[in-house]
Amino acid sequence: MLKTELCNMERLKKREGVDMTYLKNVILKLLETGEVEALLPVIGMLLQFSPEEIHKCQQAYRASTDVPPSPASDGPGSRSLFSRFSFS
């Protein structure tokens, strides 16, 4: 338990030096392109995700890809994660 807490504290300390503009741009690229496999490790590194958190994100992404796409996502940007949302 102490080792887990120490790892959490180390991740928290590393998170303090993150360039927020870079993080913002990576998240925007993720949402625009849907390139989860390529960008999730980058986001995980920047935010110091634990291995369990990375695994949860990967599982959630795989589960979401099993859902049929909405009609709004049939266009050229269908890989975009924005296509999963309805902005009205």
Tab-separated table of N, CA, C and O in Angstrom:
chain	number	residue	atom	x	y	z
A	1	MET	N	0.828	-1.192	0.000
A	1	MET	CA	0.000	0.000	0.000
A	1	MET	C	0.876	1.263	0.000
A	1	MET	O	0.569	2.229	-0.689
A	2	LEU	N	1.943	1.210	0.739
A	2	LEU	CA	2.862	2.344	0.802
A	2	LEU	C	3.527	2.574	-0.552
A	2	LEU	O	3.681	3.716	-0.994
A	3	LYS	N	3.870	1.478	-1.227
A	3	LYS	CA	4.485	1.578	-2.549
A	3	LYS	C	3.521	2.221	-3.548
A	3	LYS	O	3.918	3.070	-4.358
A	4	THR	N	2.256	1.859	-3.481
A	4	THR	CA	1.236	2.427	-4.359
A	4	THR	C	1.100	3.926	-4.115
A	4	THR	O	1.034	4.715	-5.056
A	5	GLU	N	1.076	4.312	-2.855
A	5	GLU	CA	0.961	5.728	-2.512
A	5	GLU	C	2.190	6.510	-2.984
A	5	GLU	O	2.071	7.633	-3.481
A	6	LEU	N	3.364	5.913	-2.870
A	6	LEU	CA	4.586	6.555	-3.336
A	6	LEU	C	4.542	6.759	-4.855
A	6	LEU	O	4.882	7.832	-5.351
A	7	CYS	N	4.074	5.759	-5.590
A	7	CYS	CA	3.935	5.876	-7.049
A	7	CYS	C	2.947	6.983	-7.407
A	7	CYS	O	3.185	7.756	-8.339
A	8	ASN	N	1.841	7.064	-6.679
A	8	ASN	CA	0.850	8.120	-6.915
A	8	ASN	C	1.449	9.499	-6.670
A	8	ASN	O	1.211	10.434	-7.441
A	9	MET	N	2.235	9.637	-5.621
A	9	MET	CA	2.862	10.916	-5.309
A	9	MET	C	3.892	11.292	-6.377
A	9	MET	O	3.992	12.458	-6.759
A	10	GLU	N	4.649	10.306	-6.870
A	10	GLU	CA	5.625	10.578	-7.928
A	10	GLU	C	4.935	11.032	-9.208
A	10	GLU	O	5.391	11.960	-9.875
A	11	ARG	N	3.821	10.383	-9.564
A	11	ARG	CA	3.068	10.792	-10.757
A	11	ARG	C	2.520	12.200	-10.593
A	11	ARG	O	2.554	13.009	-11.518
A	12	LEU	N	2.023	12.520	-9.412
A	12	LEU	CA	1.496	13.858	-9.141
A	12	LEU	C	2.593	14.909	-9.302
A	12	LEU	O	2.369	15.963	-9.916
A	13	LYS	N	3.771	14.622	-8.808
A	13	LYS	CA	4.895	15.562	-8.911
A	13	LYS	C	5.296	15.770	-10.372
A	13	LYS	O	5.533	16.898	-10.802
A	14	LYS	N	5.343	14.707	-11.166
A	14	LYS	CA	5.710	14.804	-12.581
A	14	LYS	C	4.667	15.580	-13.375
A	14	LYS	O	4.989	16.240	-14.347
A	15	ARG	N	3.412	15.489	-12.961
A	15	ARG	CA	2.322	16.172	-13.647
A	15	ARG	C	2.450	17.686	-13.548
A	15	ARG	O	1.947	18.419	-14.395
A	16	GLU	N	3.128	18.176	-12.524
A	16	GLU	CA	3.222	19.613	-12.290
A	16	GLU	C	3.961	20.349	-13.403
A	16	GLU	O	3.703	21.508	-13.648
A	17	GLY	N	4.874	19.694	-14.112
A	17	GLY	CA	5.664	20.364	-15.125
A	17	GLY	C	5.123	20.225	-16.539
A	17	GLY	O	5.833	20.510	-17.491
A	18	VAL	N	3.877	19.835	-16.698
A	18	VAL	CA	3.317	19.582	-18.030
A	18	VAL	C	3.012	20.894	-18.744
A	18	VAL	O	2.445	21.820	-18.166
A	19	ASP	N	3.406	20.951	-20.004
A	19	ASP	CA	3.104	22.090	-20.865
A	19	ASP	C	1.631	21.986	-21.272
A	19	ASP	O	1.256	21.124	-22.064
A	20	MET	N	0.809	22.833	-20.720
A	20	MET	CA	-0.637	22.749	-20.945
A	20	MET	C	-1.022	23.034	-22.396
A	20	MET	O	-1.996	22.478	-22.901
A	21	THR	N	-0.266	23.865	-23.088
A	21	THR	CA	-0.562	24.131	-24.498
A	21	THR	C	-0.340	22.865	-25.321
A	21	THR	O	-1.138	22.524	-26.194
A	22	TYR	N	0.753	22.164	-25.037
A	22	TYR	CA	1.028	20.911	-25.739
A	22	TYR	C	-0.066	19.889	-25.443
A	22	TYR	O	-0.576	19.224	-26.348
A	23	LEU	N	-0.454	19.771	-24.185
A	23	LEU	CA	-1.518	18.836	-23.801
A	23	LEU	C	-2.814	19.183	-24.521
A	23	LEU	O	-3.498	18.303	-25.060
A	24	LYS	N	-3.157	20.458	-24.554
A	24	LYS	CA	-4.366	20.906	-25.258
A	24	LYS	C	-4.317	20.496	-26.718
A	24	LYS	O	-5.289	19.974	-27.266
A	25	ASN	N	-3.183	20.719	-27.373
A	25	ASN	CA	-3.058	20.382	-28.789
A	25	ASN	C	-3.143	18.880	-29.037
A	25	ASN	O	-3.732	18.441	-30.025
A	26	VAL	N	-2.590	18.079	-28.137
A	26	VAL	CA	-2.679	16.624	-28.280
A	26	VAL	C	-4.132	16.169	-28.127
A	26	VAL	O	-4.622	15.340	-28.903
A	27	ILE	N	-4.833	16.723	-27.162
A	27	ILE	CA	-6.240	16.350	-26.960
A	27	ILE	C	-7.079	16.795	-28.151
A	27	ILE	O	-7.950	16.050	-28.624
A	28	LEU	N	-6.844	17.987	-28.666
A	28	LEU	CA	-7.574	18.432	-29.860
A	28	LEU	C	-7.325	17.506	-31.039
A	28	LEU	O	-8.256	17.135	-31.758
A	29	LYS	N	-6.076	17.107	-31.236
A	29	LYS	CA	-5.743	16.193	-32.330
A	29	LYS	C	-6.437	14.853	-32.129
A	29	LYS	O	-6.952	14.261	-33.082
A	30	LEU	N	-6.498	14.390	-30.901
A	30	LEU	CA	-7.200	13.139	-30.596
A	30	LEU	C	-8.672	13.242	-30.966
A	30	LEU	O	-9.232	12.365	-31.627
A	31	LEU	N	-9.291	14.330	-30.576
A	31	LEU	CA	-10.710	14.510	-30.863
A	31	LEU	C	-10.977	14.713	-32.348
A	31	LEU	O	-11.987	14.257	-32.875
A	32	GLU	N	-10.080	15.394	-33.037
A	32	GLU	CA	-10.261	15.649	-34.465
A	32	GLU	C	-10.043	14.408	-35.318
A	32	GLU	O	-10.746	14.200	-36.303
A	33	THR	N	-9.059	13.603	-34.947
A	33	THR	CA	-8.660	12.490	-35.806
A	33	THR	C	-9.131	11.129	-35.329
A	33	THR	O	-9.207	10.198	-36.120
A	34	GLY	N	-9.395	11.000	-34.038
A	34	GLY	CA	-9.785	9.703	-33.499
A	34	GLY	C	-8.623	8.728	-33.390
A	34	GLY	O	-8.831	7.533	-33.218
A	35	GLU	N	-7.402	9.217	-33.467
A	35	GLU	CA	-6.225	8.356	-33.408
A	35	GLU	C	-5.892	7.985	-31.962
A	35	GLU	O	-4.841	8.335	-31.427
A	36	VAL	N	-6.783	7.228	-31.356
A	36	VAL	CA	-6.642	6.893	-29.946
A	36	VAL	C	-5.405	6.037	-29.696
A	36	VAL	O	-4.660	6.279	-28.741
A	37	GLU	N	-5.167	5.045	-30.552
A	37	GLU	CA	-4.028	4.152	-30.330
A	37	GLU	C	-2.710	4.922	-30.311
A	37	GLU	O	-1.809	4.598	-29.553
A	38	ALA	N	-2.596	5.944	-31.146
A	38	ALA	CA	-1.357	6.715	-31.225
A	38	ALA	C	-1.256	7.776	-30.133
A	38	ALA	O	-0.163	8.045	-29.633
A	39	LEU	N	-2.377	8.386	-29.766
A	39	LEU	CA	-2.321	9.544	-28.874
A	39	LEU	C	-2.604	9.237	-27.407
A	39	LEU	O	-2.212	10.012	-26.535
A	40	LEU	N	-3.247	8.117	-27.119
A	40	LEU	CA	-3.506	7.773	-25.720
A	40	LEU	C	-2.205	7.616	-24.922
A	40	LEU	O	-2.109	8.133	-23.810
A	41	PRO	N	-1.178	6.954	-25.474
A	41	PRO	CA	0.076	6.876	-24.706
A	41	PRO	C	0.694	8.246	-24.434
A	41	PRO	O	1.280	8.464	-23.365
A	42	VAL	N	0.552	9.179	-25.358
A	42	VAL	CA	1.099	10.529	-25.163
A	42	VAL	C	0.348	11.223	-24.025
A	42	VAL	O	0.954	11.808	-23.128
A	43	ILE	N	-0.971	11.149	-24.073
A	43	ILE	CA	-1.779	11.770	-23.015
A	43	ILE	C	-1.496	11.091	-21.675
A	43	ILE	O	-1.371	11.759	-20.650
A	44	GLY	N	-1.382	9.769	-21.699
A	44	GLY	CA	-1.066	9.041	-20.470
A	44	GLY	C	0.268	9.460	-19.874
A	44	GLY	O	0.403	9.580	-18.653
A	45	MET	N	1.260	9.703	-20.742
A	45	MET	CA	2.567	10.139	-20.264
A	45	MET	C	2.478	11.551	-19.691
A	45	MET	O	3.006	11.828	-18.603
A	46	LEU	N	1.802	12.445	-20.415
A	46	LEU	CA	1.706	13.831	-19.955
A	46	LEU	C	0.968	13.943	-18.627
A	46	LEU	O	1.345	14.736	-17.763
A	47	LEU	N	-0.094	13.151	-18.479
A	47	LEU	CA	-0.892	13.221	-17.254
A	47	LEU	C	-0.482	12.176	-16.218
A	47	LEU	O	-1.120	12.057	-15.177
A	48	GLN	N	0.583	11.425	-16.542
A	48	GLN	CA	1.113	10.417	-15.625
A	48	GLN	C	0.044	9.408	-15.208
A	48	GLN	O	-0.172	9.151	-14.028
A	49	PHE	N	-0.655	8.836	-16.208
A	49	PHE	CA	-1.632	7.791	-15.922
A	49	PHE	C	-0.914	6.584	-15.323
A	49	PHE	O	0.205	6.258	-15.725
A	50	SER	N	-1.585	5.928	-14.417
A	50	SER	CA	-1.072	4.657	-13.902
A	50	SER	C	-1.337	3.588	-14.963
A	50	SER	O	-2.171	3.793	-15.860
A	51	PRO	N	-0.668	2.449	-14.882
A	51	PRO	CA	-0.951	1.372	-15.834
A	51	PRO	C	-2.432	0.965	-15.831
A	51	PRO	O	-2.996	0.662	-16.881
A	52	GLU	N	-3.051	0.998	-14.663
A	52	GLU	CA	-4.476	0.648	-14.566
A	52	GLU	C	-5.340	1.667	-15.307
A	52	GLU	O	-6.309	1.310	-15.972
A	53	GLU	N	-4.986	2.944	-15.200
A	53	GLU	CA	-5.753	3.990	-15.882
A	53	GLU	C	-5.616	3.877	-17.399
A	53	GLU	O	-6.600	4.033	-18.129
A	54	ILE	N	-4.406	3.579	-17.871
A	54	ILE	CA	-4.205	3.356	-19.311
A	54	ILE	C	-5.062	2.186	-19.765
A	54	ILE	O	-5.734	2.258	-20.795
A	55	HIS	N	-5.045	1.116	-18.998
A	55	HIS	CA	-5.824	-0.074	-19.341
A	55	HIS	C	-7.322	0.240	-19.392
A	55	HIS	O	-8.023	-0.176	-20.313
A	56	LYS	N	-7.825	1.008	-18.424
A	56	LYS	CA	-9.240	1.404	-18.418
A	56	LYS	C	-9.592	2.207	-19.664
A	56	LYS	O	-10.643	2.005	-20.269
A	57	CYS	N	-8.719	3.138	-20.032
A	57	CYS	CA	-8.959	3.960	-21.222
A	57	CYS	C	-8.978	3.098	-22.479
A	57	CYS	O	-9.836	3.274	-23.352
A	58	GLN	N	-8.034	2.162	-22.570
A	58	GLN	CA	-7.993	1.272	-23.731
A	58	GLN	C	-9.251	0.418	-23.809
A	58	GLN	O	-9.820	0.235	-24.884
A	59	GLN	N	-9.693	-0.093	-22.676
A	59	GLN	CA	-10.921	-0.900	-22.649
A	59	GLN	C	-12.129	-0.073	-23.052
A	59	GLN	O	-12.980	-0.529	-23.818
A	60	ALA	N	-12.225	1.145	-22.542
A	60	ALA	CA	-13.357	2.013	-22.875
A	60	ALA	C	-13.359	2.337	-24.361
A	60	ALA	O	-14.408	2.344	-25.006
A	61	TYR	N	-12.169	2.579	-24.929
A	61	TYR	CA	-12.091	2.868	-26.355
A	61	TYR	C	-12.521	1.654	-27.175
A	61	TYR	O	-13.299	1.779	-28.117
A	62	ARG	N	-12.025	0.488	-26.809
A	62	ARG	CA	-12.402	-0.724	-27.548
A	62	ARG	C	-13.896	-0.978	-27.459
A	62	ARG	O	-14.518	-1.379	-28.438
A	63	ALA	N	-14.484	-0.728	-26.294
A	63	ALA	CA	-15.928	-0.909	-26.138
A	63	ALA	C	-16.696	0.104	-26.977
A	63	ALA	O	-17.739	-0.213	-27.557
A	64	SER	N	-16.162	1.322	-27.080
A	64	SER	CA	-16.863	2.355	-27.848
A	64	SER	C	-16.777	2.097	-29.347
A	64	SER	O	-17.643	2.539	-30.098
A	65	THR	N	-15.756	1.399	-29.790
A	65	THR	CA	-15.645	1.114	-31.221
A	65	THR	C	-16.584	-0.001	-31.635
A	65	THR	O	-16.822	-0.190	-32.826
A	66	ASP	N	-17.159	-0.716	-30.668
A	66	ASP	CA	-18.147	-1.750	-30.964
A	66	ASP	C	-19.518	-1.152	-31.225
A	66	ASP	O	-20.392	-1.809	-31.765
A	67	VAL	N	-19.711	0.115	-30.822
A	67	VAL	CA	-20.985	0.805	-31.015
A	67	VAL	C	-21.052	1.291	-32.454
A	67	VAL	O	-20.103	1.899	-32.946
A	68	PRO	N	-22.178	1.046	-33.164
A	68	PRO	CA	-22.258	1.529	-34.547
A	68	PRO	C	-22.193	3.052	-34.597
A	68	PRO	O	-22.703	3.732	-33.708
A	69	PRO	N	-21.537	3.609	-35.633
A	69	PRO	CA	-21.421	5.067	-35.731
A	69	PRO	C	-22.766	5.727	-35.959
A	69	PRO	O	-23.664	5.145	-36.546
A	70	SER	N	-22.857	6.967	-35.497
A	70	SER	CA	-24.094	7.715	-35.691
A	70	SER	C	-24.172	8.186	-37.140
A	70	SER	O	-23.157	8.275	-37.812
A	71	PRO	N	-25.355	8.516	-37.650
A	71	PRO	CA	-25.489	8.984	-39.031
A	71	PRO	C	-24.656	10.219	-39.321
A	71	PRO	O	-24.199	10.413	-40.427
A	72	ALA	N	-24.424	11.051	-38.342
A	72	ALA	CA	-23.642	12.274	-38.546
A	72	ALA	C	-22.171	11.957	-38.808
A	72	ALA	O	-21.429	12.797	-39.269
A	73	SER	N	-21.738	10.741	-38.522
A	73	SER	CA	-20.323	10.413	-38.680
A	73	SER	C	-20.028	9.686	-39.980
A	73	SER	O	-18.988	9.068	-40.121
A	74	ASP	N	-20.922	9.749	-40.964
A	74	ASP	CA	-20.706	9.072	-42.231
A	74	ASP	C	-19.847	9.878	-43.186
A	74	ASP	O	-19.450	9.385	-44.224
A	75	GLY	N	-19.543	11.119	-42.874
A	75	GLY	CA	-18.797	12.000	-43.766
A	75	GLY	C	-17.311	11.721	-43.752
A	75	GLY	O	-16.842	10.752	-43.162
A	76	PRO	N	-16.540	12.600	-44.382
A	76	PRO	CA	-15.104	12.405	-44.493
A	76	PRO	C	-14.363	12.418	-43.160
A	76	PRO	O	-13.326	11.817	-43.036
A	77	GLY	N	-14.891	13.092	-42.149
A	77	GLY	CA	-14.235	13.132	-40.843
A	77	GLY	C	-14.766	12.088	-39.899
A	77	GLY	O	-14.823	12.301	-38.709
A	78	SER	N	-15.146	10.932	-40.399
A	78	SER	CA	-15.817	9.938	-39.571
A	78	SER	C	-14.925	9.371	-38.477
A	78	SER	O	-15.407	8.789	-37.535
A	79	ARG	N	-13.610	9.528	-38.581
A	79	ARG	CA	-12.721	9.051	-37.525
A	79	ARG	C	-12.708	10.015	-36.339
A	79	ARG	O	-12.261	9.671	-35.265
A	80	SER	N	-13.184	11.218	-36.529
A	80	SER	CA	-13.174	12.223	-35.478
A	80	SER	C	-14.037	11.782	-34.304
A	80	SER	O	-15.138	11.280	-34.482
A	81	LEU	N	-13.526	11.997	-33.107
A	81	LEU	CA	-14.323	11.696	-31.926
A	81	LEU	C	-15.421	12.728	-31.726
A	81	LEU	O	-16.371	12.492	-31.003
A	82	PHE	N	-15.301	13.893	-32.393
A	82	PHE	CA	-16.362	14.885	-32.334
A	82	PHE	C	-17.648	14.336	-32.943
A	82	PHE	O	-18.735	14.755	-32.594
A	83	SER	N	-17.522	13.406	-33.881
A	83	SER	CA	-18.702	12.865	-34.559
A	83	SER	C	-19.589	12.081	-33.601
A	83	SER	O	-20.748	11.828	-33.913
A	84	ARG	N	-19.088	11.732	-32.449
A	84	ARG	CA	-19.890	10.987	-31.469
A	84	ARG	C	-20.788	11.924	-30.649
A	84	ARG	O	-21.618	11.460	-29.894
A	85	PHE	N	-20.581	13.232	-30.781
A	85	PHE	CA	-21.328	14.194	-29.998
A	85	PHE	C	-22.275	14.970	-30.886
A	85	PHE	O	-22.021	15.197	-32.058
A	86	SER	N	-23.357	15.398	-30.282
A	86	SER	CA	-24.323	16.231	-30.999
A	86	SER	C	-24.291	17.613	-30.366
A	86	SER	O	-24.607	17.774	-29.189
A	87	PHE	N	-23.868	18.609	-31.139
A	87	PHE	CA	-23.792	19.977	-30.649
A	87	PHE	C	-24.964	20.764	-31.227
A	87	PHE	O	-24.970	21.104	-32.390
A	88	SER	N	-25.971	21.005	-30.409
A	88	SER	CA	-27.102	21.767	-30.922
A	88	SER	C	-27.581	22.777	-29.911
A	88	SER	O	-27.177	22.844	-28.824
